[in-house]
Coordinates of N, CA and C in Angstrom, one line a residue:
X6 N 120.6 -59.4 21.6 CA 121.7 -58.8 22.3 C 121.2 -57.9 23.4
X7 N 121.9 -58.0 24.4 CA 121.6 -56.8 25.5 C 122.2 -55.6 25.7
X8 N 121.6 -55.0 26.6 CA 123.0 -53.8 26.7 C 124.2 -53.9 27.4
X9 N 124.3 -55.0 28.2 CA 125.4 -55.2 28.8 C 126.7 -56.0 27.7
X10 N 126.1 -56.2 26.5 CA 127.4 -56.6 25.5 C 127.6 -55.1 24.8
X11 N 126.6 -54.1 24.5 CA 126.6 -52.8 24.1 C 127.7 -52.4 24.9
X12 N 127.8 -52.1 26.2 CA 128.2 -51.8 26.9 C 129.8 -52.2 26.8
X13 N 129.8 -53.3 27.0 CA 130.8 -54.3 27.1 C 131.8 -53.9 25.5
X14 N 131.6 -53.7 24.4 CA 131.4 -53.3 23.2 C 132.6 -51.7 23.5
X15 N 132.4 -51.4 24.1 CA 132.9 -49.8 24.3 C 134.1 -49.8 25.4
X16 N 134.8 -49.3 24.7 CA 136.4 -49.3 25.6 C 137.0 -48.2 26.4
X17 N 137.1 -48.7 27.8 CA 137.5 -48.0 28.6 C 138.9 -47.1 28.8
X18 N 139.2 -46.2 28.6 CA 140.3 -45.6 28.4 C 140.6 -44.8 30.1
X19 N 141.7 -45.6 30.7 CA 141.6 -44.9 32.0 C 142.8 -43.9 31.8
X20 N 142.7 -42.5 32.7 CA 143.0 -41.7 32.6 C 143.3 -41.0 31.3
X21 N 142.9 -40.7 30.8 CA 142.7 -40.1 29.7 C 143.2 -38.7 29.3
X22 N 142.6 -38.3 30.7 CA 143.1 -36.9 31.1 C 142.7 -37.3 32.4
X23 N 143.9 -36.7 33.1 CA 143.8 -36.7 34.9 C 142.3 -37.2 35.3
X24 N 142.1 -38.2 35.8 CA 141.1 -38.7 36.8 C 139.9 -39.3 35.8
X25 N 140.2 -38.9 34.5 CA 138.9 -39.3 33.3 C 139.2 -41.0 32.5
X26 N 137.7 -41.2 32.2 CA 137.6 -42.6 31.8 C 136.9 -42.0 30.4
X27 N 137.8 -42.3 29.5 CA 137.3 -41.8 28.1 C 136.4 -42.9 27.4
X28 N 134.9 -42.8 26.9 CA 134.3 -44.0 26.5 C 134.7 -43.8 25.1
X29 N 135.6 -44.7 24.6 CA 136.0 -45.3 23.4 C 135.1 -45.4 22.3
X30 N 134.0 -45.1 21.4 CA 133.1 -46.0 20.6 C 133.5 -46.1 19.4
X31 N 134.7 -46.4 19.2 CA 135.5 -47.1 18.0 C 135.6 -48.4 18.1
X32 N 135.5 -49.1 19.3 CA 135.3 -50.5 19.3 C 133.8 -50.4 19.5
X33 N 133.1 -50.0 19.6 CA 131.1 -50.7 19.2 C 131.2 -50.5 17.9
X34 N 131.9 -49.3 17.2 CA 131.5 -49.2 15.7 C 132.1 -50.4 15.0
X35 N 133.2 -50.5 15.3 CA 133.8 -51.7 14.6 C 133.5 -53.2 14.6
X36 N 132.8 -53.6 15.5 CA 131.8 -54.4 15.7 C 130.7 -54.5 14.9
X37 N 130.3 -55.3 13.6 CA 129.1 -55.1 12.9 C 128.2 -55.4 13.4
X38 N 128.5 -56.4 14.1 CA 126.8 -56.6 15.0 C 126.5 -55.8 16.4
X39 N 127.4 -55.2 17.0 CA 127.2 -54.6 17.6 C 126.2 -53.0 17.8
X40 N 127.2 -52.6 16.6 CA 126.8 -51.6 16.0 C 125.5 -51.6 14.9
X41 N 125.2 -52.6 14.3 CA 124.0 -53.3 13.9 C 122.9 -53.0 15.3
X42 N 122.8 -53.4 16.1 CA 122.3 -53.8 17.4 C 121.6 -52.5 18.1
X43 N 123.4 -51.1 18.1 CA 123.1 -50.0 18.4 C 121.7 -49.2 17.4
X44 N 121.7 -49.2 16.5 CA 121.3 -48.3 15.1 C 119.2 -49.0 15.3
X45 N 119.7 -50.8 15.7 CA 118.2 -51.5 15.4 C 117.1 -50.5 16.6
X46 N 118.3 -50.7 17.9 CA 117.3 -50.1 19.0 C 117.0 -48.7 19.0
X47 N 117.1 -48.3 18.2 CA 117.7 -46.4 18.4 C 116.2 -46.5 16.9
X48 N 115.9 -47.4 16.0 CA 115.4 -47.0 14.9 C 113.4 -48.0 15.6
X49 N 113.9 -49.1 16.5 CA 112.7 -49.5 17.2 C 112.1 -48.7 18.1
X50 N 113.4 -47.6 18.6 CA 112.5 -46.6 19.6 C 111.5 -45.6 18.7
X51 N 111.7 -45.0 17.4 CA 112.1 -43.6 17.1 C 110.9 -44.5 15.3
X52 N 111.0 -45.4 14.9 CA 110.2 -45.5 14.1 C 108.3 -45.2 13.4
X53 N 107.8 -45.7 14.9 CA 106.2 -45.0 14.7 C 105.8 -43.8 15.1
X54 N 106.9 -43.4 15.5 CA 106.7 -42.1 16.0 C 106.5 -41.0 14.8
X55 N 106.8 -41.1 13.8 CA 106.6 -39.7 12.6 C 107.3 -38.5 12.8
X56 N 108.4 -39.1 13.6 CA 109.9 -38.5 13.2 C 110.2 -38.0 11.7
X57 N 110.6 -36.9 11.6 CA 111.0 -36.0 10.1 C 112.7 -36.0 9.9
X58 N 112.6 -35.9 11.2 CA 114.3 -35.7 10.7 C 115.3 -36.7 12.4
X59 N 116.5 -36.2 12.0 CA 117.7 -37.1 12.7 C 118.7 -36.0 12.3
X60 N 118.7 -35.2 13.7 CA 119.9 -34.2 14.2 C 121.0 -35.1 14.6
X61 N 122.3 -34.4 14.5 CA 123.3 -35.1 14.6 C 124.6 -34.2 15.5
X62 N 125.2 -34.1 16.5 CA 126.3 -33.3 16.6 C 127.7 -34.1 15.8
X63 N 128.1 -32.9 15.5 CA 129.5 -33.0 15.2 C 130.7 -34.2 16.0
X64 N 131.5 -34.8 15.8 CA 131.5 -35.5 14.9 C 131.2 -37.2 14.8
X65 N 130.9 -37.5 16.5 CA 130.5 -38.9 16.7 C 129.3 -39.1 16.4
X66 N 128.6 -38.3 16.7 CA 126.9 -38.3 16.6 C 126.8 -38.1 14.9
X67 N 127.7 -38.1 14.2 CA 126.9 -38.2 12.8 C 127.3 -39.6 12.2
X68 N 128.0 -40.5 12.7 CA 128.3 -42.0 12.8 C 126.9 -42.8 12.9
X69 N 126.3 -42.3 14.4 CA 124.5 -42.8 15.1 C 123.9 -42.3 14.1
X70 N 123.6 -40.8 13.9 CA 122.9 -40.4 13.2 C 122.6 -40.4 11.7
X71 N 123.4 -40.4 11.0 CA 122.9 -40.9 9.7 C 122.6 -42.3 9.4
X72 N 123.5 -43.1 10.2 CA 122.7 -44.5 10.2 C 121.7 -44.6 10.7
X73 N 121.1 -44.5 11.2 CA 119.7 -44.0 11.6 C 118.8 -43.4 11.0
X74 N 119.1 -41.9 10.5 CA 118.3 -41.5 9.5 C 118.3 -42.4 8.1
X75 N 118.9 -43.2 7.7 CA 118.6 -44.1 6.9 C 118.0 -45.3 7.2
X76 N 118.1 -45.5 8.2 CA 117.3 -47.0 8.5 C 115.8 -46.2 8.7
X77 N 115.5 -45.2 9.4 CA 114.1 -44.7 9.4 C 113.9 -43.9 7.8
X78 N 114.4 -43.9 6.7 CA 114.1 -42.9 5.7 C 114.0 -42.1 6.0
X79 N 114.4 -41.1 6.7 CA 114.1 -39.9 6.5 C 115.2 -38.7 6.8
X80 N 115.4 -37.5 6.7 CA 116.3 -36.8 6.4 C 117.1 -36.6 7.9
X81 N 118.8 -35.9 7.5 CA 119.5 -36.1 8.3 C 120.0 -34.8 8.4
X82 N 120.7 -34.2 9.8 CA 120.7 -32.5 9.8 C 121.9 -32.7 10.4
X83 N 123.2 -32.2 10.3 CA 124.8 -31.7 10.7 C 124.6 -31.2 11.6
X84 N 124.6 -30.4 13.1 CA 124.9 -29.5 13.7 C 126.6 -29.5 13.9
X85 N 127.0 -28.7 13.3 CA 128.1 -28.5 13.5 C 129.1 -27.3 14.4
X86 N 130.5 -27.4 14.3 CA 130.9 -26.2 14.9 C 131.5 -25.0 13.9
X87 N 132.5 -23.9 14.6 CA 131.9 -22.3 13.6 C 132.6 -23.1 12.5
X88 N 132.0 -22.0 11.0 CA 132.7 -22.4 9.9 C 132.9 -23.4 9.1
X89 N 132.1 -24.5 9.8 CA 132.2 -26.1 8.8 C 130.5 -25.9 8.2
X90 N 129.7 -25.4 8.1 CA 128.9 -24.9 7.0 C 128.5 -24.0 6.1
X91 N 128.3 -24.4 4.8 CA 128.9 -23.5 3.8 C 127.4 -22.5 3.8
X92 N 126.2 -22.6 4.4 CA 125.3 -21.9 3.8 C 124.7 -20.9 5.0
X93 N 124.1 -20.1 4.7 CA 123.4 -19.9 5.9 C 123.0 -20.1 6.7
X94 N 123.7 -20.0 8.5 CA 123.3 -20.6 9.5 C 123.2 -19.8 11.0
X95 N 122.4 -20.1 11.9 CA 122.5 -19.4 13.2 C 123.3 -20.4 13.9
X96 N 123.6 -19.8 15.2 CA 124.7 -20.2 15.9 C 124.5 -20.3 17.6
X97 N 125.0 -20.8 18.9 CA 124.3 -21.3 20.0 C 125.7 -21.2 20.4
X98 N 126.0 -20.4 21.7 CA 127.4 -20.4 22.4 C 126.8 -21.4 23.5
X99 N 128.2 -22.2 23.9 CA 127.7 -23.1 24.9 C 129.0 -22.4 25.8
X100 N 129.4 -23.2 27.2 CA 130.2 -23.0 28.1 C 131.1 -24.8 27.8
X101 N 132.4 -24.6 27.9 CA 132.8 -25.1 27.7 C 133.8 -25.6 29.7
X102 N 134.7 -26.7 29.9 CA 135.6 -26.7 30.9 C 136.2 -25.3 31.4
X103 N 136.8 -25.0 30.1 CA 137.6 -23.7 30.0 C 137.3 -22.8 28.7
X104 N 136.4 -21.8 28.7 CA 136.1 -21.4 27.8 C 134.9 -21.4 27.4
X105 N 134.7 -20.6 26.0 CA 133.0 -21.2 25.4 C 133.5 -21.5 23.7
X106 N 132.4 -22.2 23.2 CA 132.6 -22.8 21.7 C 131.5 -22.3 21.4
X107 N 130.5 -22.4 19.8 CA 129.7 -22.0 19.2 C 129.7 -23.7 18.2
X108 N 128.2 -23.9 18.5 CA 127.9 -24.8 17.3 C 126.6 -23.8 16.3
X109 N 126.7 -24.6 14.8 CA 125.9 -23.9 14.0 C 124.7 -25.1 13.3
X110 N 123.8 -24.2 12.9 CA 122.6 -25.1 11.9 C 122.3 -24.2 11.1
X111 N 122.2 -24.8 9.8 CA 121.7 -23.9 8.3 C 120.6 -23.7 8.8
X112 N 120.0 -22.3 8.2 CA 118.3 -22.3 8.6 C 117.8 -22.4 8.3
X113 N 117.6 -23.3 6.8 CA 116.8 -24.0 6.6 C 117.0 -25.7 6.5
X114 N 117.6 -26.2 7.3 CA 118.2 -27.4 7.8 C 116.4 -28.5 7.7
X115 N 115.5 -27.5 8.1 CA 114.4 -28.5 7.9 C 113.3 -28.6 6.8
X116 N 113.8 -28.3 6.1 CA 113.0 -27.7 4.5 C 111.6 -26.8 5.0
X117 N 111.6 -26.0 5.7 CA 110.6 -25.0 6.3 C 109.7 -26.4 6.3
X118 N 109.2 -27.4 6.7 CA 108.5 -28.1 7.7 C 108.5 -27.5 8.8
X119 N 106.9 -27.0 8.6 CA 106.5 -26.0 9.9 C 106.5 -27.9 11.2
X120 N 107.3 -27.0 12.1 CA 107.3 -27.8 13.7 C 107.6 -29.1 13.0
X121 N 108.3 -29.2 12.7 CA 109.4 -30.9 12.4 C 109.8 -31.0 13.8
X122 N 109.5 -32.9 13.4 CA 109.6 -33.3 14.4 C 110.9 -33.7 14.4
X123 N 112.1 -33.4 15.7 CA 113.4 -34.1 15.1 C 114.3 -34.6 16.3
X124 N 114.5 -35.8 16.6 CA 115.7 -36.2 17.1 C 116.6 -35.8 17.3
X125 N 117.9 -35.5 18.6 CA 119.2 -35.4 18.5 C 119.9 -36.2 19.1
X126 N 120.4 -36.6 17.9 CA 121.5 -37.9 18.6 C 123.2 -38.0 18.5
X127 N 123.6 -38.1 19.4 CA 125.2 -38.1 19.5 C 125.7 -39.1 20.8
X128 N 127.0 -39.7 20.5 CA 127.2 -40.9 20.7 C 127.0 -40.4 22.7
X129 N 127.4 -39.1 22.9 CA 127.3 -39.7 24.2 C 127.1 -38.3 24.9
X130 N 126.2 -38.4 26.3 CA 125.9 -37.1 26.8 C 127.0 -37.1 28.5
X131 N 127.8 -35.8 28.2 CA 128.1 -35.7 30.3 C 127.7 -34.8 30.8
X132 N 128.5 -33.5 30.5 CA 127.9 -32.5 31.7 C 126.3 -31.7 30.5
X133 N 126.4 -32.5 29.4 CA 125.1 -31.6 28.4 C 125.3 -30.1 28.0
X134 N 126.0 -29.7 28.1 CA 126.3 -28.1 27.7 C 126.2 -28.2 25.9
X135 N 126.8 -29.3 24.9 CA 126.4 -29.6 23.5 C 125.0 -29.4 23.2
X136 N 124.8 -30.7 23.9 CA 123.4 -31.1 23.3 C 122.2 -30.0 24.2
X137 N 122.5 -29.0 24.8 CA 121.9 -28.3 25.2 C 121.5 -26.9 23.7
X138 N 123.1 -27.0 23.6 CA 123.2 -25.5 22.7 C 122.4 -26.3 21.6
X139 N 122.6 -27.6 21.2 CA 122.3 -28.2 19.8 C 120.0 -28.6 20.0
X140 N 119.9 -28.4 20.8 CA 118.4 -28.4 21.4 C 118.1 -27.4 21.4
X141 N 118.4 -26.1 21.5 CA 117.8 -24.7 21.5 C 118.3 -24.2 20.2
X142 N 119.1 -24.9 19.1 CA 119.5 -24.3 17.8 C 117.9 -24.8 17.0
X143 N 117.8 -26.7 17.2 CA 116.4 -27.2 16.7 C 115.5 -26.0 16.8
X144 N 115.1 -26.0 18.4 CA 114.2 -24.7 19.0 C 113.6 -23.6 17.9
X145 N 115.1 -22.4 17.8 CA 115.4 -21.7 17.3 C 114.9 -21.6 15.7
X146 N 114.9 -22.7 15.1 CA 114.3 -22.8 13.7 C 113.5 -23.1 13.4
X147 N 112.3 -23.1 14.6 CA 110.5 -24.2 14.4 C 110.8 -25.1 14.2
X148 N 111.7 -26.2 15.0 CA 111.4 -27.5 14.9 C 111.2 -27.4 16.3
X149 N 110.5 -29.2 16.5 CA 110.5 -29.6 17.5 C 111.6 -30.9 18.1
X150 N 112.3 -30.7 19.0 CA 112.8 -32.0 19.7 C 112.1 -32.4 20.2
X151 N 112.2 -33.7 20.0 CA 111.5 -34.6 20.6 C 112.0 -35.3 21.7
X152 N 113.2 -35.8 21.3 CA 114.2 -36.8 22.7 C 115.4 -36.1 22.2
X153 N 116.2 -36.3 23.1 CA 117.6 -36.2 23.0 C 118.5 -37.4 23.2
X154 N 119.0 -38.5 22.2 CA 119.5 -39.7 22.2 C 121.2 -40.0 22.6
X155 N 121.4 -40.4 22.9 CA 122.7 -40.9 23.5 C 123.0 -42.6 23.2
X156 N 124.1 -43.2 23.0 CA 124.7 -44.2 23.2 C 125.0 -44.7 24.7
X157 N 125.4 -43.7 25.2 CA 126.2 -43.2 26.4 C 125.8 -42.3 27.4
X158 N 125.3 -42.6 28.5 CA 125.1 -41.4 29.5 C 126.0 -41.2 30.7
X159 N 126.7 -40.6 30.9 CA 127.9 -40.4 31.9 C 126.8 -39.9 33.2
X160 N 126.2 -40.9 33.7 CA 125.2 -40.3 34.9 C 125.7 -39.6 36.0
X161 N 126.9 -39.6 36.2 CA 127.7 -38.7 37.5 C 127.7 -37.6 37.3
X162 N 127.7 -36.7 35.7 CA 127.9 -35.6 35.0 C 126.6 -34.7 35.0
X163 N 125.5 -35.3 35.4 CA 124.0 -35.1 35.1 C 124.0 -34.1 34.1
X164 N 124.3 -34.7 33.0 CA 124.0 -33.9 31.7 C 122.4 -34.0 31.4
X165 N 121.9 -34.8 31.6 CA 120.3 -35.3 31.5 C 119.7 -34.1 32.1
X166 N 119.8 -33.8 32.8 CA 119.1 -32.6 34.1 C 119.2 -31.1 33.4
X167 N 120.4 -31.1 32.3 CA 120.5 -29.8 31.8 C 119.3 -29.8 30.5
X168 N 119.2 -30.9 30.1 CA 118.3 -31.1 28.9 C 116.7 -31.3 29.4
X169 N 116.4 -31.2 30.5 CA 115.0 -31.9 31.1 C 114.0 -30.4 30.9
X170 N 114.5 -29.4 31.0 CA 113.7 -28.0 30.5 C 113.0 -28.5 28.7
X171 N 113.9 -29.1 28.3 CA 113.8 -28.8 27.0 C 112.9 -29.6 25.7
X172 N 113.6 -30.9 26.3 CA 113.0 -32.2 25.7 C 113.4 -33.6 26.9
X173 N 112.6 -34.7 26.5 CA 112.9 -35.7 26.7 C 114.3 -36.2 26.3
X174 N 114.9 -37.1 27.4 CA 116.8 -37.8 27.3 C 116.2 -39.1 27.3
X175 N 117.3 -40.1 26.1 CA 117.5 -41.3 26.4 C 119.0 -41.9 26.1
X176 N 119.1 -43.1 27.0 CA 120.3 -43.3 26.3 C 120.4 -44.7 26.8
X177 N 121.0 -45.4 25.5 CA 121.5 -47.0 25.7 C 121.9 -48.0 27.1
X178 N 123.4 -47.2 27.4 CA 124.4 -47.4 28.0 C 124.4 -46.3 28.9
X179 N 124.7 -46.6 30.5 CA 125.0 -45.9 31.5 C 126.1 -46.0 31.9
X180 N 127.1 -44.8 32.2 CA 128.0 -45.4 33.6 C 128.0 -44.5 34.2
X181 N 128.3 -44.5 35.8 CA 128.9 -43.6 36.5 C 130.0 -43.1 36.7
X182 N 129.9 -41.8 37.3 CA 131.0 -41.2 37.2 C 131.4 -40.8 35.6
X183 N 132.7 -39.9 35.3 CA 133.2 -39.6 34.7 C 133.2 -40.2 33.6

């Protein structure tokens, strides 16, 4: 399969909100081979590497992400927003359109594995302000990021560019613009 059926896979929702093209990935998920296809390449990139773990944001990226941390065996980490974990956690304000949010990670999310090595994956990156806060939460607890994974890169949004301080971006599927 290529990425242009990946691609092709994912439904365009025009105007969504004023001027926005919302990337749908309820049609790649629903697709078993498609989403088969997504999980193979994401587990071919990220397999010899001695990867420890598979970060995940809230709530698309735990769809990629724990299929993933199971196809590689190895453990899977929530980053979530305030108040959806029950145990001890630090916390990462990001900037939002309008506003700011807070995502969280238990801290001990990586069983004190000094410098674990870990993945973050969520279905899709735009302006990066998430996967920024969710890259300095890893940071923040002695792990290491390694890449920052995507399904989806909204390249108009240069979310990539906010993450390039921190770790390595990859991602499947490109589009421009919004």
């Amino acid at each position: 399969m290529d990425k242009q059926k990946i691609a092709d896979s994912i439904r365009a929702v025009y105007n969504y909100k004023p001027g926005v093209i919302f990337r749908d990935i309820t049609t790649l998920i629903g697709d078993a081979e498609v989403f088969k296809e997504v999980i193979n390449i994401l587990r071919s990139r990220y397999e010899n590497q001695n990867i420890d773990f598979i970060a995940a944001i809230e709530a698309r990226g735990f769809i990629f992400g724990s299929a993933l941390a199971y196809a590689l065996g190895i453990g899977f980490v929530p980053i979530r927003k305030k108040g959806k974990l029950p145990y001890n956690t630090i916390s990462e304000k990001y900037t939002l359109e309008y506003g700011t949010d807070e995502l969280h990670i238990h801290t001990d999310a990586f069983r004190d594995k000094k410098n674990a090595k870990v993945v973050l994956i969520d279905d899709l990156i735009a302006t990066g302000g998430t996967a920024e806060a969710s890259v300095k939460l890893i940071k923040s607890i002695g792990a290491q990021c390694v890449e920052a994974a995507f399904v989806i890169n909204l390249k108009g949004l240069e979310g990539e560019k906010k993450l390039a301080p921190y770790t390595q971006v990859f991602s499947i599927v490109e589009y421009e613009g919004k």
